[in-house]
Tab-separated table of C-alpha atoms in Angstrom:
chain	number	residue	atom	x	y	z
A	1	UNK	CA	-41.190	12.462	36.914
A	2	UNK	CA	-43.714	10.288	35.569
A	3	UNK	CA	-44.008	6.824	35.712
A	4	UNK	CA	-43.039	5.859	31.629
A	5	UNK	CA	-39.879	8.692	32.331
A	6	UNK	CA	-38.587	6.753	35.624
A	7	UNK	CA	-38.888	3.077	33.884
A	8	UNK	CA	-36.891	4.965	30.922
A	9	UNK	CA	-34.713	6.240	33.209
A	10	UNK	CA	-34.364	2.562	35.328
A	11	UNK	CA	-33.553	1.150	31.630
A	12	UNK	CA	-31.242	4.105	30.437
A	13	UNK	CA	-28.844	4.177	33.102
A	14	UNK	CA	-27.624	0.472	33.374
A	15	UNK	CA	-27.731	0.119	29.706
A	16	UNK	CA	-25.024	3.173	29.902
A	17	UNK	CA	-23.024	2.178	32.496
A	18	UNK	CA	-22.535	-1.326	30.501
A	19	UNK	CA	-21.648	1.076	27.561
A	20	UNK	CA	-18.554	2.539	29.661
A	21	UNK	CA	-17.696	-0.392	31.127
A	22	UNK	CA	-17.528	-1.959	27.778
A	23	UNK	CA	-15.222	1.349	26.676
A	24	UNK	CA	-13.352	1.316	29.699
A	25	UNK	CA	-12.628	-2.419	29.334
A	26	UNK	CA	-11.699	-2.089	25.418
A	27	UNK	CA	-9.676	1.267	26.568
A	28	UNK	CA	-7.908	-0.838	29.332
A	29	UNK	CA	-6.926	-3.400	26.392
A	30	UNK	CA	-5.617	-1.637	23.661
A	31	UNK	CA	-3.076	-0.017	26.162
A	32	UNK	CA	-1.920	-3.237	27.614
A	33	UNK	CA	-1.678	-4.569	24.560
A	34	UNK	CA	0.382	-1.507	22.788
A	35	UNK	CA	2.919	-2.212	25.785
A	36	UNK	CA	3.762	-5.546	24.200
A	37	UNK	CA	4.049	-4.474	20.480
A	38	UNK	CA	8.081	-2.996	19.307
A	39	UNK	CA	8.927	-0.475	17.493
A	40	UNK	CA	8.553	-0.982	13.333
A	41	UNK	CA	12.322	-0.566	13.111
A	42	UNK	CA	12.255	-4.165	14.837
A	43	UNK	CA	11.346	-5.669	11.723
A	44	UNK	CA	14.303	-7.208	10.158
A	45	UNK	CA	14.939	-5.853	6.590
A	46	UNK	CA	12.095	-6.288	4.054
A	47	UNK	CA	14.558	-6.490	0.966
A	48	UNK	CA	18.290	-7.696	0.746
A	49	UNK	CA	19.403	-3.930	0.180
A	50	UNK	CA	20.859	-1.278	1.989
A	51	UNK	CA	18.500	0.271	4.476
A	52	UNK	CA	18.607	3.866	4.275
A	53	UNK	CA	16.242	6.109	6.207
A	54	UNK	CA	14.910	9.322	4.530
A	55	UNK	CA	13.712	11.908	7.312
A	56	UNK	CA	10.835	14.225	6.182
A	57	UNK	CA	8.629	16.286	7.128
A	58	UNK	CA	5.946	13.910	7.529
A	59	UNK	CA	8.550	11.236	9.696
A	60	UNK	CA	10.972	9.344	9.043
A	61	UNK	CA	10.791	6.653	6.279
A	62	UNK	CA	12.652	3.060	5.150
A	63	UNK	CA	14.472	3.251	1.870
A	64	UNK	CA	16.041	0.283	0.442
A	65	UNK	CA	19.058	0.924	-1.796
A	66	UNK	CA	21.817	-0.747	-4.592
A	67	UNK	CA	23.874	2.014	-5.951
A	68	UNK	CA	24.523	1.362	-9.442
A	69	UNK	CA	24.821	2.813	-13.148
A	70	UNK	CA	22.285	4.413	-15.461
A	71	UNK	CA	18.470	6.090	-14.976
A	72	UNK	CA	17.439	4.827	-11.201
A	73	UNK	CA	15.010	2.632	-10.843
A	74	UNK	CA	12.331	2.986	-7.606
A	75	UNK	CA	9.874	0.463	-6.369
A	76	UNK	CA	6.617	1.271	-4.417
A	77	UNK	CA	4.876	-0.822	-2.542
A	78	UNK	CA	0.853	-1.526	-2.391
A	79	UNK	CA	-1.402	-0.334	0.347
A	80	UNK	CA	-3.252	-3.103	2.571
A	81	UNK	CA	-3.403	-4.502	5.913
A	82	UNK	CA	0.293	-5.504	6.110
A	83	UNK	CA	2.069	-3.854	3.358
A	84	UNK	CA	5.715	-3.489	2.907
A	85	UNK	CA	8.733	-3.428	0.151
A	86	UNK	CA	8.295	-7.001	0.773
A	87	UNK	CA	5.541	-6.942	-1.401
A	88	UNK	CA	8.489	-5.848	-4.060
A	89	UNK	CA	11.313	-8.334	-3.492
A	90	UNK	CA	11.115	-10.462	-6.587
A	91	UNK	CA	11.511	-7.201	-8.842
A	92	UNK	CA	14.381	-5.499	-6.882
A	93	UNK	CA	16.511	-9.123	-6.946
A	94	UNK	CA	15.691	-9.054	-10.519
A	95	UNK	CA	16.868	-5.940	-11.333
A	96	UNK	CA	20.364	-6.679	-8.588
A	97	UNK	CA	21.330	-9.621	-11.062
A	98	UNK	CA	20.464	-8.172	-14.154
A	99	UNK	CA	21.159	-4.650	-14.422
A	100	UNK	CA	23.812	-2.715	-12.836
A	101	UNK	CA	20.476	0.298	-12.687
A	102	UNK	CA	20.306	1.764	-8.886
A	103	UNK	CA	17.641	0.353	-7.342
A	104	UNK	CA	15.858	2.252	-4.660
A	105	UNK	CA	12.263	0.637	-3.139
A	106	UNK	CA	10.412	2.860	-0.560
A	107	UNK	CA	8.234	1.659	2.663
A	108	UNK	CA	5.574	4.405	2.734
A	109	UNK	CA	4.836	6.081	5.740
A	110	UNK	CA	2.544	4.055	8.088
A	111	UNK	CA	4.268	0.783	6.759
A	112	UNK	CA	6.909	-1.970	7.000
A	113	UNK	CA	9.934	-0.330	8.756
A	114	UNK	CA	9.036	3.684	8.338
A	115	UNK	CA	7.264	5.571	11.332
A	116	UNK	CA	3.674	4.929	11.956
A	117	UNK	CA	2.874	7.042	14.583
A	118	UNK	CA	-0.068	8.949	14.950
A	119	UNK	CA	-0.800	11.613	12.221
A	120	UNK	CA	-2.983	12.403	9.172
A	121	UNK	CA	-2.178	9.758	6.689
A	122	UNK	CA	-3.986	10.946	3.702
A	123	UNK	CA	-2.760	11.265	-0.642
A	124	UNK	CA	-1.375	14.689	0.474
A	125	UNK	CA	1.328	13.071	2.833
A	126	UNK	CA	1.888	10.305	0.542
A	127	UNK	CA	2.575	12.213	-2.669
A	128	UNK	CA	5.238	14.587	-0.511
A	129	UNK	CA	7.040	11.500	0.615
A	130	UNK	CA	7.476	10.094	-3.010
A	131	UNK	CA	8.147	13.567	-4.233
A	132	UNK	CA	11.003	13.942	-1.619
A	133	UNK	CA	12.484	10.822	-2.587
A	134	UNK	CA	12.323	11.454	-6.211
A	135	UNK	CA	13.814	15.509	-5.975
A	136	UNK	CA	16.339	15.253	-2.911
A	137	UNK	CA	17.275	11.196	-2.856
A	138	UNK	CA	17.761	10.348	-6.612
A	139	UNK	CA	20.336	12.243	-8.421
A	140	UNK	CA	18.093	11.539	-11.978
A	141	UNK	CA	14.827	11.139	-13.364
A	142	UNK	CA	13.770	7.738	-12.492
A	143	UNK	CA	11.653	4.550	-13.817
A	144	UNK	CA	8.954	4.131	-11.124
A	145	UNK	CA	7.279	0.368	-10.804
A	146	UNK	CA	4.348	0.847	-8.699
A	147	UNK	CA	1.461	-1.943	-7.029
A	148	UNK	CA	-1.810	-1.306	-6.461
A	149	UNK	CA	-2.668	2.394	-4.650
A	150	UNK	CA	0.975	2.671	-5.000
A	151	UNK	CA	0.288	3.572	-8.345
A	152	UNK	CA	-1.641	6.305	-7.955
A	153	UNK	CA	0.606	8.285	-5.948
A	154	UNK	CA	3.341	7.742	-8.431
A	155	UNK	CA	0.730	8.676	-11.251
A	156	UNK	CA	-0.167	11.972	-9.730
A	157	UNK	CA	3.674	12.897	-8.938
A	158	UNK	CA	4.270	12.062	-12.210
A	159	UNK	CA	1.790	14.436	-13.732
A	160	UNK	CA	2.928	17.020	-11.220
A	161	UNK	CA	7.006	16.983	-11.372
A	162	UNK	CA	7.090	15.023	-15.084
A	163	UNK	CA	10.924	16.279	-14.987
A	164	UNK	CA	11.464	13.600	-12.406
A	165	UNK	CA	10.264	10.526	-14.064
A	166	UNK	CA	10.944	8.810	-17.259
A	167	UNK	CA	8.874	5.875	-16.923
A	168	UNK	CA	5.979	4.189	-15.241
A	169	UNK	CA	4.673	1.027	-14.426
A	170	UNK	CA	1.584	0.514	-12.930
A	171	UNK	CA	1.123	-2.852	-11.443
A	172	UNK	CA	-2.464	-4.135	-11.027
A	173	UNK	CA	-3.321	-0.264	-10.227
A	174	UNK	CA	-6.658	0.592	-8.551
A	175	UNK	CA	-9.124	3.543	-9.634
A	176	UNK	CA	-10.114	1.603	-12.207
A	177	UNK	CA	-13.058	0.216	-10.872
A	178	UNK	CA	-16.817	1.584	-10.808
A	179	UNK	CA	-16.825	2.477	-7.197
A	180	UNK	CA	-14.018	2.970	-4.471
A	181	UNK	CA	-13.846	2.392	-0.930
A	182	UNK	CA	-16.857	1.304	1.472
A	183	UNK	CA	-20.286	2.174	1.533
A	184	UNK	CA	-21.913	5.296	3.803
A	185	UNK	CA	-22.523	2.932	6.967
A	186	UNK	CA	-19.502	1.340	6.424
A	187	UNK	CA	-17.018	4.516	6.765
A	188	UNK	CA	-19.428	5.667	10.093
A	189	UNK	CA	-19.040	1.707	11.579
A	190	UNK	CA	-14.932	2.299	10.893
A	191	UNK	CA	-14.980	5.778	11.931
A	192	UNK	CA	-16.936	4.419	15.345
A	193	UNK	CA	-14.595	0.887	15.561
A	194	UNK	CA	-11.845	3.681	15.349
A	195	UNK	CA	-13.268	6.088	18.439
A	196	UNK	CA	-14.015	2.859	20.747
A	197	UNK	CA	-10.597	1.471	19.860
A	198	UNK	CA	-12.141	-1.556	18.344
A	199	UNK	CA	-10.756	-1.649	14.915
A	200	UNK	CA	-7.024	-1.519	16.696
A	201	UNK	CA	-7.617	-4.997	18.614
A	202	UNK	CA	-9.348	-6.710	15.446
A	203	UNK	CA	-6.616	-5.224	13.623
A	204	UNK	CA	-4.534	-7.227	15.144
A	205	UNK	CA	-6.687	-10.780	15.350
A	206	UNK	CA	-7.310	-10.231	11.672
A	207	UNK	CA	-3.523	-10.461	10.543
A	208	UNK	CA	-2.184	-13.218	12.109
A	209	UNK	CA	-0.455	-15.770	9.257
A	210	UNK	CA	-3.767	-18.097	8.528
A	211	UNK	CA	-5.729	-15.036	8.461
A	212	UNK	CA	-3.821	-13.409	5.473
A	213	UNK	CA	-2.989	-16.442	4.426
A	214	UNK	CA	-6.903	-17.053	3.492
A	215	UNK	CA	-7.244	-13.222	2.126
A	216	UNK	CA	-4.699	-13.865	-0.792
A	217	UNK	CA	-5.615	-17.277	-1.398
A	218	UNK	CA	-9.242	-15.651	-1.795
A	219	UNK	CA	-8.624	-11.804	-3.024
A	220	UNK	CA	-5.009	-11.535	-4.400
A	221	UNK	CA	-3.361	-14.867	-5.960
A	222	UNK	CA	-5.472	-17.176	-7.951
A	223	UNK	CA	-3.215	-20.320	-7.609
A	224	UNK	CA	-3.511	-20.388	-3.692
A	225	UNK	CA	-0.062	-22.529	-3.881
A	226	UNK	CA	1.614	-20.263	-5.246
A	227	UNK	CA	1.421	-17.926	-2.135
A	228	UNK	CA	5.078	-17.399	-1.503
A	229	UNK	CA	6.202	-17.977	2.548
A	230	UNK	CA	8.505	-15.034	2.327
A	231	UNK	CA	5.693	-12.567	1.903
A	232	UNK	CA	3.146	-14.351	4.017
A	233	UNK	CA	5.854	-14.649	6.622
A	234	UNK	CA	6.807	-11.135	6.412
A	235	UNK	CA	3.214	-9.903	6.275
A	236	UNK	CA	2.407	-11.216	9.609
A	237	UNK	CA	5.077	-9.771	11.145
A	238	UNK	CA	4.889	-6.184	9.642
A	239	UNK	CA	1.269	-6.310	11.571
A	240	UNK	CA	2.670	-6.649	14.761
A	241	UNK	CA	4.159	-3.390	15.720
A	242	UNK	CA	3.283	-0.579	17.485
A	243	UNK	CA	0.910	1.596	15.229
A	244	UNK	CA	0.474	-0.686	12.458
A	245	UNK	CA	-3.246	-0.072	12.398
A	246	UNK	CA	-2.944	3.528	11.812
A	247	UNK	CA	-2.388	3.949	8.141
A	248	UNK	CA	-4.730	0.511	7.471
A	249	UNK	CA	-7.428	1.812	8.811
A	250	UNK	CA	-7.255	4.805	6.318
A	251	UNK	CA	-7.114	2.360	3.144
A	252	UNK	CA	-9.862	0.590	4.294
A	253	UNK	CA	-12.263	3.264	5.362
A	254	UNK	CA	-11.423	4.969	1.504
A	255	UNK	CA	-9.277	7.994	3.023
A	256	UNK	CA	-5.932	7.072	0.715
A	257	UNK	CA	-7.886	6.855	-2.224
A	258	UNK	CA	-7.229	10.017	-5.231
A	259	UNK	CA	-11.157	10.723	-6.417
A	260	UNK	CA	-11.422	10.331	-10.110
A	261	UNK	CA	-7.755	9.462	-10.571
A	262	UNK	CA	-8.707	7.759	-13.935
A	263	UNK	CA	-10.113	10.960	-15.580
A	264	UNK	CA	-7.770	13.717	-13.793
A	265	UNK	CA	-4.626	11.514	-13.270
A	266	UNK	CA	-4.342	8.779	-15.840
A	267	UNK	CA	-5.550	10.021	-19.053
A	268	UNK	CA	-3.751	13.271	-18.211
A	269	UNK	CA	-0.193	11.744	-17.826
A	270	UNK	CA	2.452	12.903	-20.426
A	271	UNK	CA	5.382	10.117	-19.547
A	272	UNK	CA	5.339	6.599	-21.402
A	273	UNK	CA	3.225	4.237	-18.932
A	274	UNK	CA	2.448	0.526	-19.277
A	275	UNK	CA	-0.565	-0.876	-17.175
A	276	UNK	CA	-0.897	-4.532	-16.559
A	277	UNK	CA	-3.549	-6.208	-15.172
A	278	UNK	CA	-4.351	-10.104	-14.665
A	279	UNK	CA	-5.227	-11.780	-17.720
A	280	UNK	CA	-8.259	-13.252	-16.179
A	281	UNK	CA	-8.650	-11.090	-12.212
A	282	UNK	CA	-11.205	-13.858	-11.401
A	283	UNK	CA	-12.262	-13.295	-7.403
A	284	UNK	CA	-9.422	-10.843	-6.951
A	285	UNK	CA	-10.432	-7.911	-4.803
A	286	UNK	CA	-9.531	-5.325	-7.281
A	287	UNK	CA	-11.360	-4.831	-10.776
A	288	UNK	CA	-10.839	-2.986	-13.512
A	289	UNK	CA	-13.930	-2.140	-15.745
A	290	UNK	CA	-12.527	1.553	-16.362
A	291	UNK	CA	-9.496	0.719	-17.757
A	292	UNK	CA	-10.702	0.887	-21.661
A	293	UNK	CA	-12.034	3.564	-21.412
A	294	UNK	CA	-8.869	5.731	-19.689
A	295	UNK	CA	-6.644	3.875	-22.303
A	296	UNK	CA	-8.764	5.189	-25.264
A	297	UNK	CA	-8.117	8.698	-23.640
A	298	UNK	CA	-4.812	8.111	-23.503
A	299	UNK	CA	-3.262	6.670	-26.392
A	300	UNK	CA	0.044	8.150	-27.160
A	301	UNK	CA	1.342	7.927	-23.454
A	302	UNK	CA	-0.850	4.939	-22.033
A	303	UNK	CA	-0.164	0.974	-23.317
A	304	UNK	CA	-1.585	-2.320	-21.511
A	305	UNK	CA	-0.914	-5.397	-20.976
A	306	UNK	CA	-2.396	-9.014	-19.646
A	307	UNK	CA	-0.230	-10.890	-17.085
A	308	UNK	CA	-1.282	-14.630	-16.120
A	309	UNK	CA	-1.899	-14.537	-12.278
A	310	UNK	CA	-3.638	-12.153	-9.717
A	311	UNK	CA	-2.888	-9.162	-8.618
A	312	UNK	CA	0.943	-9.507	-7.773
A	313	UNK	CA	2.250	-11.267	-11.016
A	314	UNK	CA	5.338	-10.421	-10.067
A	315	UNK	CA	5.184	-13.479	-7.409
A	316	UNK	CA	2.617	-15.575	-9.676
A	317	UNK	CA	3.579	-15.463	-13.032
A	318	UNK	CA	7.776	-14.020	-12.364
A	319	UNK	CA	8.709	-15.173	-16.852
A	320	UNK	CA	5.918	-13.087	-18.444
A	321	UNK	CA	6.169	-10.272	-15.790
A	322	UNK	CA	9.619	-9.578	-16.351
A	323	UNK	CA	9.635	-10.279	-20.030
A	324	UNK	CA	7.090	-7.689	-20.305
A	325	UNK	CA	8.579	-4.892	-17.856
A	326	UNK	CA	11.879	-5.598	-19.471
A	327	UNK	CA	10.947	-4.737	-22.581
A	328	UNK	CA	9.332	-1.454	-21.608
A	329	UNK	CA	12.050	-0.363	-19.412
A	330	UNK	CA	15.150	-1.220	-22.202
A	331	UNK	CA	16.703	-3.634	-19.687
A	332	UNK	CA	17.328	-6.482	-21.394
């Protein structure tokens, strides 16, 4: 061995045993800390409705539910960090005290109260779960409100099984923007965070309450007072169960995402569908510089509308949402 080869050598092998001490230690972490987390069926109810759990052939998922008269209606939640029917709770007791509609709102798989354990969460998985609900829970074609990613899934069932839905509405819905999901070094950085077990302990630093609390004051609501405690409360406890990570770190690395869902999903859909968007999105994390374009291929089946607010007007602007939905829906 020469003598450049031994000093590489002398400065290889420490550097590498630092490298699986620093994996062993992170290893040794994530386990003790798993040990502390419960189950997600822990979590007290997200919504004041009947908890019903569908079993599928994915796992077993959280269903909400208010029997009641007339076309169902079904809520589906966003995809983030800490996502849950929570996210939902101003529509659902809307639609309690003012219709006598059954009112079912579904916690995807890998979220609030349904299984996250360890599997392939991808739009495949997602798509059979809200198809399942929609062919063997409901009893009739259904009005679908959907937030965010949410609304892609429901989009693409709705394209796919039209029988099954009268009506959608697509809350603040993503694909709409130029690009989707992070750049080329940032999907290897998650994918490596993800071997090393990194991305599960910052997962969990990341949502505690002040944390989130700053992401929708910065990315989601533009009034930052009008952040609701209910759903920051609830947000930072849906993060703190075993496997919460798992699904997350899907949306964030681009996984969940349906490529060119504008074109192939959107334009294509053959059931009445009202988008709405913020008025003014401001710093909002979502943006939407597709969406003339996919209306203008779309305009028997496709209609917009502005809400004041951010991206859950629902919580930020409750009069003009529900005015608006109302209408669409023939609930008043």
């Amino acid at each position: 061995m020469t003598d450049s080869s031994s000093s590489l050598g002398r400065t290889i092998l420490p550097a590498g045993a630092a490298l699986m001490g620093t994996y062993a230690g992170l290893t040794a972490a994530r386990w003790a800390y798993r040990r502390t987390l419960p189950s997600p069926l822990s979590l007290p109810p997200a919504l004041d409705l009947e908890p019903r759990p569908v079993e599928g052939p994915d796992g077993r998922a959280q269903c909400y539910v208010r029997p009641g008269t007339g076309p169902p209606v079904v809520l589906l939640h966003s995809f983030n960090a800490v996502a849950s029917s929570r996210e939902m709770q101003p529509i659902a007791e809307h639609l309690i005290t003012s219709t006598t509609r059954p009112v079912y709102a579904l916690d995807w798989l890998g979220f609030g109260r349904s299984d996250r354990g360890s599997r392939t969460y991808s739009p495949a998985l997602y798509k059979r779960q809200l198809y399942q609900v929609l062919n063997d829970v409901l009893d009739a074609p259904a009005d679908v409100i959907a937030l965010s990613l949410g609304g892609e899934y429901a989009a693409r069932v709705a394209l796919q099984a039209a029988p099954l839905v009268r009506r959608l509405v697509l809350v603040s819905p993503t694909g709409l923007a130029p690009t989707q999901g992070p750049s080329t070094p940032g999907r290897l950085g998650l994918a490596l965070a993800d071997r090393t077990g990194t991305f599960e302990l910052l997962y969990h630093r990341l949502t505690r309450r002040a944390s989130l609390r700053d992401y929708y004051a910065r990315q989601v609501f533009l009034a930052p007072d009008a952040i609701p405690d209910a759903l920051l409360d609830y947000a930072a406890q849906t993060a703190q169960v075993r496997g919460a990570h798992r699904a997350p770190l899907r949306f964030v690395d681009g996984t969940l995402s349906i490529a060119d869902v504008a074109d192939d999903v959107y334009a294509r859909l053959y059931r009445p569908t009202l988008l709405l968007t913020p008025s003014n999105p401001g710093s909002t994390v979502q943006s939407f510089e597709q969406l003339s374009t996919t209306l203008s291929s779309n305009t028997r089946d496709l209609s917009h509308e502005t809400l004041p607010g951010g991206l859950l007007p629902h919580w930020e602007a409750p009069g003009p949402f529900f005015d608006t939905v109302d209408a669409f829906l023939d609930l008043q």
